[in-house]
Amino acid sequence: MSGQPTKIMLDESEIPRRWYNLLADLPAPPPPVLHPGTLQPVGPDDLAPLFPMALIGQEVSTDRYIDIPEPVLDVYRLWRPSPLYRAHRLEKALGTPAKLFYKYEGVSPAGSHKPNTAVAQAYYNAEAGIRRLTTETGAGQWGTALAFACAQFGLACEVWQVRASYDQKPYRKIMIETFGGTIHPSPSDLTAAGRKVLAEHPDSPGSLGIAISEAVEVAAQHADTNYALGSVLNHVLLHQTVIGEEALLQFAKVGMTPDLIVGCTGGGSNFAGLTFPFLREKLAGKSDVTIRAVEPAACPSLTKGVYAYDFGDTAGMTPLLKMHTLGHDFIPDPIHAGGLRYHGMSPLISHIYELGLIEAVAKTQLECFEAGVRFARTEGIVPAPEPTHALAACIEEALRCKETGEEKVILTALCGHGHLDLAAYGTYLAGEMVDRELSDEAIAAAVAALPQVAAH
Ligand SMILES: Cc1ncc(COP(=O)(O)O)c(C=O)c1O
């Protein structure tokens, strides 16, 4: 079609050898992470019960580049570099003059971008002598990724999966167990945090915030156990930048640069991974790309939350993070994009949103699934529910270009496939899916419940 390639591939030798740290290039540093007791910035010792020093160092580093250790690169070679696709068939179906591209991370062992950081985190923990990692998972993608990564480095892996997703996606449990991990629905009666929620709400659908509390609690109680987070924190976003670095090389091969990049945001890691290297180019005056985050209307932390200090988890065990938040005890409706049901947004993404470096929009799930089905029928990949948000925004823009005649180059993060999310597609195709948009009253109530401490 059109003489242009459909897949833009890189050689294995072109896998990036360093991660890119946006903190080195920002015009202003983000606000510090605070200790909830003292309200002073946290130091490495505060984080040491949960994370190895190498990752704590990366969390606060301002070095522009951080070398990727060889054992991590060696595991990356199982699926990296990932392909960049030109969506010729979708373009044709839409009748748009826009040029649509998607960077596909569904080729990884877990089926999403999550192993890019899971492998790095498992490696640094194994190097530090840790024997077990605990974590939360929403959609199940992150839990699968960490179970896979732990298997690569001989670690045990224990996962708390948000109850709503655990019930919706039974095959994720089997996949995590196949990789050697252990999985519990959250809230569970295995932790004080879980028992407290169950006592008040026995039918709780769970939330990422609750599952984080459970995983953090267990890690904090055992010296040989650390906690791993699949999004939100600086070091997680850092590890994902291999996506954008590859995409830059791939665009250079076809002599183009994107005018617009759209990505879905749960905690912000796939979005950051794809966009931060492009943002580096923009900050250096080498591009004028527009960068747009897309979140669910049922959990609109960037577009409707407040920018305030809040806990990362529901029980209030984590340090205080300055971020766009709906309040740490906000429980989003059980939409099918489980990976986007997080009450807050990465502090780094929140900061660059405040600086005006990115835009944000919210989409309802029916529009997203419509986009996902359209994409599957043209491009042949069934997307995970999370990136259908990015696809919906991409299609919206492509149709706008149809009106204006603009030949805009649009890049989308297709951060995972939806092969284990088919029940959600079944619900959509049966006409049984409902839109869940959060009312202004519900948002006001959620935000009003922010703890006093959050006002500091
Ligand atoms: C496929 C997929 N996309 C996106 C997300 C959202 O996370 P993030 O915003 O960190 O990329 C998840 C989280 O579980 C996911 O599984």
Coordinates of N, CA and C in Angstrom, one line a residue, residues 202-293:
P202 N -17.5 -5.9 52.2 CA -17.2 -7.3 51.9 C -17.2 -7.6 50.4
D203 N -18.0 -6.8 49.6 CA -18.1 -7.0 48.1 C -17.2 -6.1 47.4
S204 N -16.2 -5.5 48.0 CA -15.4 -4.5 47.4 C -14.8 -5.0 46.0
P205 N -14.9 -4.2 44.9 CA -14.3 -4.6 43.7 C -12.8 -4.5 43.7
G206 N -12.3 -3.8 44.8 CA -10.9 -3.6 44.9 C -10.4 -2.4 44.1
S207 N -9.2 -2.0 44.2 CA -8.6 -0.9 43.4 C -7.1 -1.1 43.5
L208 N -6.4 -0.4 42.6 CA -5.0 -0.5 42.6 C -4.4 0.0 43.9
G209 N -5.0 1.1 44.4 CA -4.6 1.6 45.7 C -4.6 0.6 46.8
I210 N -5.7 -0.2 46.9 CA -5.8 -1.2 47.9 C -4.7 -2.3 47.7
A211 N -4.6 -2.8 46.5 CA -3.7 -3.8 46.1 C -2.2 -3.4 46.5
I212 N -1.9 -2.1 46.2 CA -0.6 -1.6 46.5 C -0.4 -1.7 48.0
S213 N -1.4 -1.3 48.8 CA -1.3 -1.4 50.3 C -0.9 -2.8 50.7
E214 N -1.6 -3.8 50.2 CA -1.4 -5.2 50.6 C 0.0 -5.6 50.2
A215 N 0.5 -5.3 49.0 CA 1.8 -5.8 48.6 C 2.9 -5.1 49.4
V216 N 2.7 -3.8 49.7 CA 3.7 -3.0 50.4 C 3.8 -3.5 51.9
E217 N 2.6 -3.8 52.4 CA 2.6 -4.3 53.8 C 3.4 -5.6 54.0
V218 N 3.2 -6.5 53.0 CA 4.0 -7.8 53.1 C 5.5 -7.6 52.9
A219 N 5.8 -6.7 51.9 CA 7.2 -6.5 51.7 C 7.9 -5.8 52.9
A220 N 7.2 -4.9 53.5 CA 7.8 -4.2 54.7 C 8.0 -5.1 55.9
Q221 N 7.3 -6.2 55.9 CA 7.4 -7.1 57.1 C 8.4 -8.2 56.9
H222 N 9.0 -8.3 55.7 CA 10.0 -9.4 55.5 C 11.3 -8.8 54.9
A223 N 12.4 -9.1 55.6 CA 13.7 -8.6 55.1 C 14.1 -9.1 53.8
D224 N 13.7 -10.3 53.4 CA 14.1 -10.9 52.1 C 13.2 -10.6 51.0
T225 N 12.2 -9.7 51.3 CA 11.2 -9.4 50.3 C 11.1 -7.9 50.0
N226 N 11.1 -7.6 48.8 CA 10.9 -6.2 48.3 C 9.6 -6.0 47.6
Y227 N 9.3 -4.8 47.3 CA 8.0 -4.5 46.6 C 8.4 -3.9 45.2
A228 N 7.7 -4.2 44.2 CA 7.9 -3.7 42.9 C 6.7 -3.0 42.4
L229 N 6.8 -1.8 41.9 CA 5.7 -1.0 41.3 C 5.7 -1.0 39.8
G230 N 4.6 -1.2 39.2 CA 4.5 -1.3 37.7 C 4.4 0.0 37.0
S231 N 4.3 1.1 37.7 CA 4.0 2.4 37.1 C 4.4 3.5 38.0
V232 N 4.0 4.8 37.7 CA 4.0 5.9 38.6 C 5.4 6.5 39.0
L233 N 6.3 5.6 39.5 CA 7.6 6.2 40.0 C 8.6 6.5 38.8
N234 N 9.5 7.4 39.2 CA 10.5 7.8 38.1 C 11.2 6.7 37.5
H235 N 11.7 5.7 38.4 CA 12.5 4.7 37.8 C 11.8 3.8 36.9
V236 N 10.5 3.6 37.1 CA 9.6 2.8 36.2 C 9.5 3.5 34.9
L237 N 9.2 4.8 34.9 CA 9.1 5.6 33.7 C 10.4 5.5 32.9
L238 N 11.5 5.7 33.7 CA 12.8 5.6 33.1 C 13.0 4.4 32.2
H239 N 12.7 3.2 32.8 CA 13.0 1.9 32.1 C 12.1 1.8 30.9
Q240 N 11.0 2.5 30.8 CA 10.1 2.4 29.6 C 10.7 3.2 28.5
T241 N 11.7 4.0 28.7 CA 12.1 4.9 27.6 C 12.7 4.2 26.4
V242 N 13.0 2.9 26.6 CA 13.5 2.1 25.4 C 12.5 2.2 24.3
I243 N 11.2 2.3 24.6 CA 10.1 2.4 23.6 C 10.3 3.6 22.7
G244 N 10.4 4.8 23.3 CA 10.6 6.0 22.6 C 11.9 6.1 21.8
E245 N 13.0 5.6 22.5 CA 14.3 5.7 21.8 C 14.2 4.8 20.5
E246 N 13.6 3.7 20.6 CA 13.5 2.9 19.4 C 12.6 3.6 18.3
A247 N 11.5 4.1 18.8 CA 10.6 4.8 17.8 C 11.3 6.0 17.1
L248 N 12.1 6.7 17.8 CA 12.9 7.8 17.2 C 13.7 7.2 16.0
L249 N 14.4 6.1 16.3 CA 15.3 5.5 15.3 C 14.4 5.0 14.1
Q250 N 13.2 4.5 14.4 CA 12.4 3.9 13.4 C 11.8 5.1 12.5
F251 N 11.4 6.2 13.1 CA 11.0 7.3 12.3 C 12.1 7.9 11.4
A252 N 13.3 7.9 12.0 CA 14.4 8.4 11.2 C 14.6 7.5 9.9
K253 N 14.3 6.2 10.1 CA 14.5 5.3 8.9 C 13.5 5.6 7.8
V254 N 12.4 6.2 8.1 CA 11.4 6.5 7.0 C 11.4 8.0 6.8
G255 N 12.3 8.7 7.4 CA 12.4 10.2 7.1 C 11.3 11.0 7.6
M256 N 10.6 10.6 8.7 CA 9.5 11.3 9.2 C 9.6 11.7 10.6
T257 N 8.8 12.6 11.1 CA 8.8 12.8 12.6 C 7.3 13.0 12.9
P258 N 6.8 12.5 14.1 CA 5.4 12.7 14.4 C 5.1 14.1 14.7
D259 N 3.9 14.5 14.3 CA 3.3 15.9 14.7 C 2.5 15.7 16.0
L260 N 2.0 14.5 16.2 CA 1.2 14.3 17.4 C 1.5 12.9 17.9
I261 N 1.6 12.8 19.3 CA 1.8 11.5 19.9 C 0.6 11.3 20.9
V262 N -0.1 10.2 20.9 CA -1.2 10.0 21.9 C -0.9 8.7 22.6
G263 N -1.1 8.7 23.9 CA -0.9 7.5 24.6 C -1.8 7.4 25.8
C264 N -2.2 6.2 26.2 CA -3.1 6.1 27.4 C -2.3 6.2 28.7
T265 N -3.0 6.8 29.7 CA -2.3 6.9 31.0 C -3.1 6.3 32.1
G266 N -2.5 5.4 32.8 CA -3.0 4.8 34.0 C -2.2 5.4 35.1
G267 N -1.0 5.0 35.3 CA 0.0 5.6 36.2 C 1.0 6.4 35.4
G268 N 1.0 6.2 34.0 CA 1.8 7.0 33.1 C 3.0 6.3 32.5
S269 N 3.2 5.0 32.7 CA 4.5 4.5 32.3 C 4.7 4.2 30.8
N270 N 3.6 3.7 30.1 CA 3.8 3.5 28.7 C 3.8 4.8 28.0
F271 N 3.0 5.7 28.5 CA 3.0 7.1 27.9 C 4.3 7.8 28.0
A272 N 4.9 7.7 29.2 CA 6.2 8.3 29.4 C 7.3 7.6 28.5
G273 N 7.2 6.3 28.5 CA 8.2 5.5 27.8 C 8.2 5.9 26.3
L274 N 7.1 6.1 25.7 CA 7.1 6.5 24.3 C 7.4 7.9 24.1
T275 N 6.9 8.8 25.0 CA 7.0 10.2 24.7 C 8.2 10.9 25.2
F276 N 8.8 10.5 26.3 CA 9.9 11.3 26.9 C 11.1 11.5 25.9
P277 N 11.5 10.5 25.2 CA 12.6 10.8 24.2 C 12.2 11.8 23.2
F278 N 10.9 11.8 22.8 CA 10.5 12.8 21.8 C 10.4 14.2 22.5
L279 N 10.1 14.2 23.8 CA 10.0 15.4 24.6 C 11.4 16.0 24.7
R280 N 12.4 15.1 24.9 CA 13.8 15.6 24.9 C 14.1 16.4 23.6
E281 N 13.7 15.8 22.5 CA 13.9 16.5 21.2 C 13.2 17.8 21.1
K282 N 12.0 17.8 21.7 CA 11.2 19.1 21.6 C 11.8 20.1 22.5
L283 N 12.3 19.7 23.7 CA 12.9 20.7 24.7 C 14.2 21.2 24.1
A284 N 14.8 20.4 23.2 CA 16.1 20.9 22.6 C 15.8 21.7 21.3
G285 N 14.5 21.9 21.0 CA 14.1 22.8 19.9 C 14.2 22.0 18.6
K286 N 14.3 20.7 18.6 CA 14.4 19.9 17.4 C 13.1 19.4 16.8
S287 N 12.0 19.6 17.6 CA 10.7 19.2 17.1 C 9.6 20.0 17.7
D288 N 8.4 20.0 17.1 CA 7.3 20.7 17.7 C 6.2 19.8 17.9
V289 N 6.5 18.6 18.3 CA 5.4 17.6 18.5 C 4.4 17.9 19.6
T290 N 3.2 17.6 19.4 CA 2.1 17.8 20.4 C 2.0 16.4 21.1
I291 N 2.0 16.4 22.4 CA 1.9 15.1 23.2 C 0.6 15.1 24.0
R292 N -0.2 14.1 23.8 CA -1.6 14.1 24.4 C -1.8 12.8 25.2
A293 N -2.1 12.9 26.5 CA -2.4 11.8 27.3 C -3.9 11.5 27.2

